[in-house]
Coordinates of C-alpha atoms in Angstrom, one line a residue:
M5 CA 0.0 0.0 0.0
M6 CA 1.4 3.4 -1.0
K7 CA 2.2 5.6 2.0
L8 CA 1.1 9.2 2.5
L9 CA 3.6 11.9 1.7
P10 CA 3.3 14.2 4.8
S11 CA 6.0 16.7 4.0
I12 CA 5.0 17.2 0.4
A13 CA 1.4 17.7 1.4
S14 CA 2.1 20.1 4.2
L15 CA 4.6 22.0 2.0
L16 CA 1.9 23.0 -0.4
G17 CA -0.2 24.5 2.4
T18 CA 2.4 26.6 4.3
A19 CA 5.6 28.4 3.9
A20 CA 6.8 27.2 7.2
A21 CA 7.0 23.5 6.3
A22 CA 9.8 21.4 7.6
V23 CA 12.9 21.0 5.5
D24 CA 13.4 17.5 4.1
I25 CA 16.4 15.5 3.1
L26 CA 16.8 15.0 -0.7
L27 CA 19.0 11.9 -0.8
P28 CA 20.7 11.0 -4.1
L29 CA 21.3 7.4 -3.3
Y30 CA 22.7 6.5 -6.7
I31 CA 25.0 3.6 -5.8
Y32 CA 24.2 0.1 -7.0
P33 CA 23.2 -1.9 -3.9
I34 CA 25.4 -4.9 -4.4
N35 CA 28.5 -6.3 -2.8
D36 CA 30.4 -7.3 -6.0
S37 CA 33.8 -8.9 -5.4
Q38 CA 34.9 -7.4 -8.7
K39 CA 34.5 -3.9 -7.4
P40 CA 36.5 -2.2 -4.7
Y41 CA 33.4 -0.8 -2.8
D42 CA 30.5 -2.6 -1.2
G43 CA 27.5 -0.6 -2.4
T44 CA 25.2 -2.0 0.3
V45 CA 27.2 -0.1 3.0
D46 CA 25.7 3.2 1.8
W47 CA 22.2 1.8 1.7
Q48 CA 22.6 0.4 5.2
A49 CA 23.8 3.9 6.4
A50 CA 20.9 5.6 4.7
I51 CA 18.4 3.2 6.3
A52 CA 20.0 3.7 9.7
A53 CA 19.7 7.5 9.3
I54 CA 16.0 7.2 8.3
D55 CA 15.4 5.1 11.4
A56 CA 17.3 7.4 13.7
H57 CA 15.2 10.4 12.5
P58 CA 11.5 9.5 12.3
D59 CA 10.7 13.2 12.5
L60 CA 12.5 13.9 9.2
T61 CA 11.3 13.0 5.7
F62 CA 13.8 11.5 3.4
N63 CA 13.1 11.9 -0.4
V64 CA 15.3 9.1 -1.7
I65 CA 16.3 9.3 -5.4
I66 CA 16.5 5.7 -6.8
N67 CA 18.8 5.7 -9.8
P68 CA 19.4 2.3 -11.4
N69 CA 21.8 2.6 -14.3
S70 CA 20.9 6.3 -15.0
G71 CA 17.2 5.4 -15.3
P72 CA 15.0 3.6 -17.9
P73 CA 14.9 2.3 -20.5
F74 CA 16.8 -0.5 -18.9
A75 CA 18.8 -3.2 -20.7
S76 CA 17.5 -5.7 -18.2
E77 CA 14.6 -4.4 -16.0
A78 CA 14.2 -7.8 -14.4
G79 CA 17.9 -7.8 -13.4
I80 CA 17.5 -4.3 -11.9
K81 CA 14.4 -5.2 -10.0
I82 CA 15.9 -8.4 -8.4
D83 CA 19.1 -6.6 -7.5
W84 CA 17.5 -3.6 -5.9
A85 CA 14.3 -5.2 -4.5
Q86 CA 15.3 -5.7 -0.9
W87 CA 16.9 -2.3 -0.6
I88 CA 14.1 -0.3 -2.2
G89 CA 11.7 -2.4 -0.2
Q90 CA 13.4 -1.5 3.1
I91 CA 13.2 2.2 2.2
N92 CA 9.5 1.9 1.3
N93 CA 8.8 0.1 4.6
R94 CA 9.8 3.3 6.5
P95 CA 6.9 5.7 6.9
N96 CA 9.1 8.8 6.7
T97 CA 10.4 8.2 3.1
V98 CA 9.4 9.2 -0.4
T99 CA 11.0 7.2 -3.2
L100 CA 11.7 9.0 -6.5
G101 CA 12.6 7.1 -9.7
Y102 CA 15.4 8.8 -11.6
I103 CA 14.9 9.8 -15.3
S104 CA 17.4 11.8 -17.3
T105 CA 15.8 14.2 -19.8
L106 CA 19.1 15.1 -21.4
G107 CA 17.9 18.7 -21.7
T108 CA 21.2 20.2 -20.6
V109 CA 23.5 17.9 -22.4
Q110 CA 22.2 18.0 -25.9
A111 CA 20.4 20.5 -28.2
Q112 CA 16.9 19.1 -27.6
P113 CA 15.7 17.0 -24.6
Q114 CA 15.1 13.3 -24.8
D115 CA 12.2 12.3 -27.0
I116 CA 9.1 12.8 -24.9
A117 CA 7.8 9.3 -25.7
I118 CA 10.9 7.7 -24.2
V119 CA 10.6 9.9 -21.1
K120 CA 7.0 8.9 -20.7
Q121 CA 7.9 5.3 -21.2
G122 CA 10.4 5.7 -18.3
V123 CA 7.6 7.1 -16.1
D124 CA 5.4 4.1 -17.1
T125 CA 8.2 1.7 -16.2
Y126 CA 8.5 3.1 -12.6
A127 CA 4.7 3.4 -12.2
A128 CA 4.4 -0.3 -12.9
W129 CA 6.8 -1.3 -10.1
D130 CA 5.0 -2.9 -7.2
I131 CA 5.8 -6.2 -5.6
T132 CA 8.9 -8.2 -6.7
N133 CA 11.2 -10.9 -5.4
S134 CA 14.8 -10.4 -4.3
W135 CA 17.6 -12.9 -4.7
D136 CA 16.7 -14.6 -1.4
G137 CA 13.1 -15.2 -2.6
N138 CA 11.5 -12.7 -0.3
S139 CA 8.9 -10.3 -1.8
W140 CA 9.4 -6.6 -1.5
D141 CA 7.3 -3.5 -2.3
I142 CA 9.4 -1.5 -4.8
H143 CA 6.8 1.1 -5.8
M144 CA 7.9 4.6 -6.6
D145 CA 6.2 7.6 -4.9
G146 CA 7.3 9.9 -7.7
I147 CA 9.8 10.8 -10.3
F148 CA 13.1 12.8 -10.3
F149 CA 13.7 14.4 -13.7
D150 CA 17.4 15.2 -14.2
E151 CA 19.1 17.5 -16.7
V152 CA 16.2 19.8 -17.0
N153 CA 16.4 22.8 -19.3
T154 CA 14.2 25.6 -18.2
A155 CA 14.6 27.8 -21.3
P156 CA 11.2 29.1 -22.5
A157 CA 11.4 27.0 -25.6
Q158 CA 11.3 23.9 -23.4
L159 CA 8.6 25.0 -21.0
Q160 CA 5.8 23.1 -22.7
Y161 CA 7.9 19.9 -22.8
Y162 CA 8.7 20.0 -19.1
T163 CA 5.1 21.0 -18.2
D164 CA 3.9 18.0 -20.1
V165 CA 6.3 15.4 -18.7
T166 CA 5.7 16.8 -15.2
N167 CA 1.9 16.5 -15.5
Y168 CA 2.2 13.1 -17.0
A169 CA 4.5 11.8 -14.2
K170 CA 2.2 13.4 -11.5
S171 CA -0.8 11.6 -12.9
A172 CA 1.1 8.3 -13.0
T173 CA 3.0 8.3 -9.7
G174 CA 2.3 11.4 -7.6
V175 CA 5.4 13.5 -6.8
V176 CA 7.7 15.2 -9.3
V177 CA 11.1 16.9 -8.6
L178 CA 12.8 18.7 -11.4
N179 CA 16.5 19.2 -11.5
P180 CA 17.9 22.1 -13.7
G181 CA 20.7 22.5 -11.1
V182 CA 20.6 26.2 -11.6
A183 CA 18.0 29.0 -11.1
V184 CA 14.9 28.5 -13.2
N185 CA 14.5 30.9 -16.2
P186 CA 12.1 33.6 -15.1
A187 CA 10.0 33.0 -18.2
S188 CA 9.5 29.3 -17.1
S189 CA 8.6 30.1 -13.5
S190 CA 5.2 28.4 -14.0
L191 CA 7.1 25.1 -13.5
Y192 CA 6.9 25.9 -9.8
T193 CA 3.2 25.5 -10.0
V194 CA 3.3 22.0 -11.6
A195 CA 6.3 20.5 -9.9
D196 CA 6.5 19.6 -6.2
A197 CA 10.1 20.7 -5.9
I198 CA 12.8 22.1 -8.2
L199 CA 16.5 21.5 -7.5
S200 CA 17.7 25.0 -8.4
L201 CA 21.1 24.9 -6.7
E202 CA 23.5 22.0 -7.3
T203 CA 27.2 22.6 -7.1
C204 CA 30.5 21.5 -5.5
Y205 CA 31.6 22.8 -2.2
T206 CA 35.3 22.5 -2.9
A207 CA 37.2 25.3 -4.7
D208 CA 40.2 22.9 -5.3
P209 CA 41.0 23.0 -9.1
N210 CA 42.4 19.5 -8.7
A211 CA 39.1 18.0 -7.5
P212 CA 37.8 15.1 -9.6
Q213 CA 36.9 16.6 -13.0
D214 CA 33.9 14.4 -13.6
R215 CA 32.2 16.0 -10.6
C216 CA 33.8 19.4 -10.3
P217 CA 35.3 20.4 -13.7
R218 CA 37.4 23.5 -13.2
N219 CA 36.1 26.9 -14.3
T220 CA 32.6 25.6 -14.8
Y221 CA 31.0 26.1 -11.4
T222 CA 30.8 28.5 -8.5
P223 CA 31.9 26.7 -5.2
F224 CA 29.2 26.7 -2.6
T225 CA 29.2 29.2 0.3
T226 CA 26.2 30.4 2.2
A227 CA 26.2 33.4 -0.1
S228 CA 25.2 30.9 -2.9
L229 CA 21.8 30.8 -1.3
S230 CA 21.0 34.2 -2.6
S231 CA 20.3 32.5 -6.0
L232 CA 17.2 30.9 -4.5
P233 CA 13.9 32.5 -5.5
T234 CA 12.9 35.5 -3.5
D235 CA 9.2 34.6 -4.0
V236 CA 8.4 32.5 -0.9
A237 CA 6.0 30.2 -2.7
Q238 CA 8.8 29.3 -5.0
R239 CA 11.5 29.1 -2.4
V240 CA 9.6 26.5 -0.3
K241 CA 9.6 24.4 -3.5
S242 CA 13.3 24.8 -4.0
A243 CA 16.0 22.2 -3.3
V244 CA 19.8 22.4 -2.8
L245 CA 22.4 19.7 -3.4
V246 CA 26.1 20.3 -2.5
H247 CA 28.7 17.6 -3.2
D248 CA 32.5 17.3 -2.7
F249 CA 32.5 18.7 0.8
Y250 CA 36.3 19.1 1.3
D251 CA 38.9 21.9 1.2
D252 CA 41.6 20.0 -0.6
W253 CA 41.6 16.8 -2.7
E254 CA 45.3 16.1 -2.7
P255 CA 46.4 15.8 0.0
Y256 CA 42.8 15.2 1.1
Q257 CA 41.4 17.6 3.7
P258 CA 37.7 17.5 4.4
A259 CA 35.9 20.6 5.4
S260 CA 35.0 20.9 9.1
V261 CA 31.9 19.7 10.9
A262 CA 31.5 23.3 12.2
T263 CA 31.3 24.5 8.6
L264 CA 28.9 21.7 7.7
Q265 CA 26.7 22.7 10.6
A266 CA 26.8 26.4 9.6
D267 CA 25.9 25.6 6.0
I268 CA 23.0 23.4 7.1
N269 CA 21.7 26.1 9.4
A270 CA 21.9 28.6 6.6
I271 CA 20.0 26.3 4.2
V272 CA 17.3 25.6 6.8
A273 CA 16.9 29.3 7.5
Q274 CA 15.9 29.7 3.8
G275 CA 12.9 27.5 4.3
V276 CA 13.6 25.4 1.3
H277 CA 11.8 22.1 0.4
S278 CA 14.9 19.9 0.8
F279 CA 18.6 19.6 0.6
Y280 CA 21.6 17.3 1.0
I281 CA 25.4 17.8 1.4
T282 CA 27.6 14.8 0.4
Q283 CA 31.2 14.3 1.2
W284 CA 32.2 13.2 -2.3
G285 CA 29.8 12.5 -5.1
Y286 CA 26.5 10.5 -5.1
N287 CA 28.3 7.2 -4.9
E288 CA 30.5 5.8 -2.2
S289 CA 29.9 8.8 0.0
F290 CA 27.3 8.2 2.6
T291 CA 29.5 6.9 5.4
R292 CA 32.3 9.4 4.8
E293 CA 32.7 12.1 7.4
P294 CA 31.9 14.8 8.3
A295 CA 29.1 14.8 5.6
S296 CA 27.9 11.3 6.1
V297 CA 24.2 10.6 5.8
G298 CA 24.0 10.1 9.6
T299 CA 25.7 13.4 10.4
V300 CA 23.9 15.5 7.8
S301 CA 20.5 14.1 9.0
N302 CA 21.4 14.7 12.7
L303 CA 22.5 18.3 12.0
L304 CA 19.2 18.9 10.1
A305 CA 17.3 17.6 13.0
L306 CA 19.2 19.9 15.4
A307 CA 18.7 22.9 13.1
E308 CA 15.0 22.3 13.1
G309 CA 14.8 21.7 16.8
L310 CA 13.5 18.1 16.4
A311 CA 13.5 15.5 19.1
S312 CA 15.7 13.1 17.1
G313 CA 18.6 15.6 17.0
V314 CA 21.6 14.6 19.2
P315 CA 23.8 17.4 20.3
L316 CA 27.4 17.2 19.0

């Protein structure tokens, strides 16, 4: 049975709604002896954080192989079943199926028929078996559309796919990663949230270039939050993602927990829909300190004065 979405529903009715976690849990949840990292570790850490903070809502982005169409949907489902199922079993979660629209990486976004097919794929997910034979509920509560181009010429496209996904699943988060073009501000009325600030924290030019290519981004500071909408109705539907939370890559020097706390406090003060800060990228990062999923969640709970927050 599909759970209620308390934070999304309350968000639409008040500007003072609680700030959620937007968790890009992209790593493949499998312990593969051929790979140097056990992906199930991050999932276990995420589930532990969800359980530790029942007064927070975790919007968990599920991203198998960059989204549908899948080469082997059956293989994806059996590999991910017990992990998605465990997330869905928690009442304080919202699962979002990842779909790339390619709108920011090519001249025109992905064929709308292919995108709608991806929505249909996720909408059909319900009960499936894992490798151990147990059955799990792997439904998606909504869709996370990535690589969104908010240029006016693409407004109708994104309005259409958003409405289609809402009718099929329920919740839609759009990710342009930058401020929405003012001429496309109507997207705020159709989407449940828009990720309008996604960037690296580090200013190190030697950071991994696949995540933080030099001279292409502005490193995150609390001043970056000035790019969020001034209109309160839009700001409470805005989301923030910050990755690569370190001062130096080589030799590696993570940023401090005091800085992490200050940044989270500043984000919460904006009254946004949701946020996350990750130590590295969206893989192999959720147990790395100080921006582990447990610490980030705890600092959010502290910032909001929630009972689950444990003083540092």
